[in-house]
Amino acid sequence: MKDSDFMRRAIALSAEMMRAGKGGPFGAVIVKGGTIIAEGHNMVTSANDPTAHAEVVAIRAACRSLKSFSLEGCRIYTSCEPCPMCLGAIYWARLDRVYFANTRADAAAIGFDDSHIYDEIPLPLERRSVPMRRLLKREALTVFREWDRMPGKVPY
């Protein structure tokens, strides 16, 4: 299969699940070695889960399929440019490449505007629209130090 075939599947999945009332118009597939190993579609409203974006759903399915938290050697095809959350998940999953169809500007034009989140990320904590306050620094650092010294930990 070609890259365009994988993207057509992501787009078809977005349309199919949107029409079935399963969520917004977003679909994604993850490919390894020329084979689709996982698919995902937006399930935010059907699962009552704001993190159930197509890319995240596909990443979770691919990790289950491979029994690994790393998707090195895999590519993701998504019907829309990933939002900040999905982009973070893509980096954490170590996907090799991202292909997308619609842009974030296309998404914003139909009511899926992530610009506020993109604008918030570089702001100092005290300037963000969601108040953030640090608590119990010493207690939390104790656990981090324990992790740092732990033999046999699985780094990720």
Tab-separated table of N, CA and C in Angstrom, residues 30-33 37 59 62-63 66-76 89-97 155-156:
chain	number	residue	atom	x	y	z
A	30	ILE	N	-2.237	3.702	12.348
A	30	ILE	CA	-0.815	3.534	12.620
A	30	ILE	C	-0.329	2.349	11.806
A	31	VAL	N	0.794	2.563	11.131
A	31	VAL	CA	1.340	1.592	10.182
A	31	VAL	C	2.734	1.178	10.623
A	32	LYS	N	2.979	-0.117	10.546
A	32	LYS	CA	4.321	-0.652	10.785
A	32	LYS	C	4.621	-1.654	9.684
A	33	GLY	N	5.763	-1.497	9.038
A	33	GLY	CA	6.147	-2.424	7.989
A	33	GLY	C	5.146	-2.533	6.856
A	37	ILE	N	-1.545	-1.463	11.822
A	37	ILE	CA	-1.583	-2.240	13.069
A	37	ILE	C	-2.614	-1.707	14.055
A	59	ILE	N	-2.956	5.337	19.070
A	59	ILE	CA	-1.710	5.056	19.801
A	59	ILE	C	-1.954	4.012	20.879
A	62	ALA	N	-2.352	0.651	19.171
A	62	ALA	CA	-1.083	0.148	18.628
A	62	ALA	C	-0.179	-0.371	19.742
A	63	CYS	N	-0.127	0.338	20.840
A	63	CYS	CA	0.696	-0.110	21.972
A	63	CYS	C	0.182	-1.437	22.529
A	66	LEU	N	1.215	-4.168	19.971
A	66	LEU	CA	2.645	-4.486	19.995
A	66	LEU	C	3.160	-4.860	21.382
A	67	LYS	N	2.281	-4.676	22.386
A	67	LYS	CA	2.678	-4.930	23.784
A	67	LYS	C	3.936	-4.132	24.134
A	68	SER	N	3.894	-2.849	23.789
A	68	SER	CA	5.028	-1.958	24.017
A	68	SER	C	4.539	-0.526	24.169
A	69	PHE	N	5.248	0.248	24.975
A	69	PHE	CA	4.922	1.667	25.088
A	69	PHE	C	5.628	2.484	24.011
A	70	SER	N	6.497	1.847	23.248
A	70	SER	CA	7.243	2.529	22.187
A	70	SER	C	6.722	2.102	20.813
A	71	LEU	N	6.448	3.083	19.996
A	71	LEU	CA	6.004	2.821	18.623
A	71	LEU	C	7.089	3.203	17.623
A	72	GLU	N	8.350	3.040	18.035
A	72	GLU	CA	9.446	3.261	17.095
A	72	GLU	C	9.256	2.300	15.925
A	73	GLY	N	9.538	2.805	14.734
A	73	GLY	CA	9.349	1.987	13.536
A	73	GLY	C	7.949	2.098	12.960
A	74	CYS	N	7.112	2.936	13.561
A	74	CYS	CA	5.727	3.111	13.097
A	74	CYS	C	5.513	4.539	12.600
A	75	ARG	N	4.497	4.667	11.749
A	75	ARG	CA	4.066	5.968	11.237
A	75	ARG	C	2.592	6.134	11.548
A	76	ILE	N	2.178	7.383	11.690
A	76	ILE	CA	0.755	7.663	11.906
A	76	ILE	C	0.242	8.515	10.754
A	89	ALA	N	1.466	13.162	22.617
A	89	ALA	CA	1.353	11.698	22.657
A	89	ALA	C	2.195	11.057	21.550
A	90	ILE	N	2.227	11.681	20.384
A	90	ILE	CA	3.024	11.170	19.268
A	90	ILE	C	4.506	11.165	19.637
A	91	TYR	N	4.965	12.241	20.250
A	91	TYR	CA	6.366	12.288	20.676
A	91	TYR	C	6.648	11.266	21.773
A	92	TRP	N	5.764	11.163	22.766
A	92	TRP	CA	5.959	10.186	23.842
A	92	TRP	C	5.969	8.764	23.303
A	93	ALA	N	5.152	8.486	22.292
A	93	ALA	CA	5.075	7.137	21.724
A	93	ALA	C	6.249	6.842	20.782
A	94	ARG	N	6.995	7.871	20.431
A	94	ARG	CA	8.179	7.727	19.567
A	94	ARG	C	7.842	7.284	18.139
A	95	LEU	N	6.715	7.741	17.632
A	95	LEU	CA	6.380	7.452	16.242
A	95	LEU	C	7.426	8.092	15.329
A	96	ASP	N	7.742	7.424	14.239
A	96	ASP	CA	8.798	7.894	13.338
A	96	ASP	C	8.377	9.051	12.442
A	97	ARG	N	7.100	9.094	12.079
A	97	ARG	CA	6.667	10.083	11.097
A	97	ARG	C	5.169	10.330	11.243
A	155	PRO	N	13.364	2.844	31.855
A	155	PRO	CA	13.309	4.240	31.425
A	155	PRO	C	12.415	4.421	30.196
A	156	TYR	N	11.748	5.536	30.157
A	156	TYR	CA	10.956	5.854	28.982
A	156	TYR	C	10.972	7.327	28.746
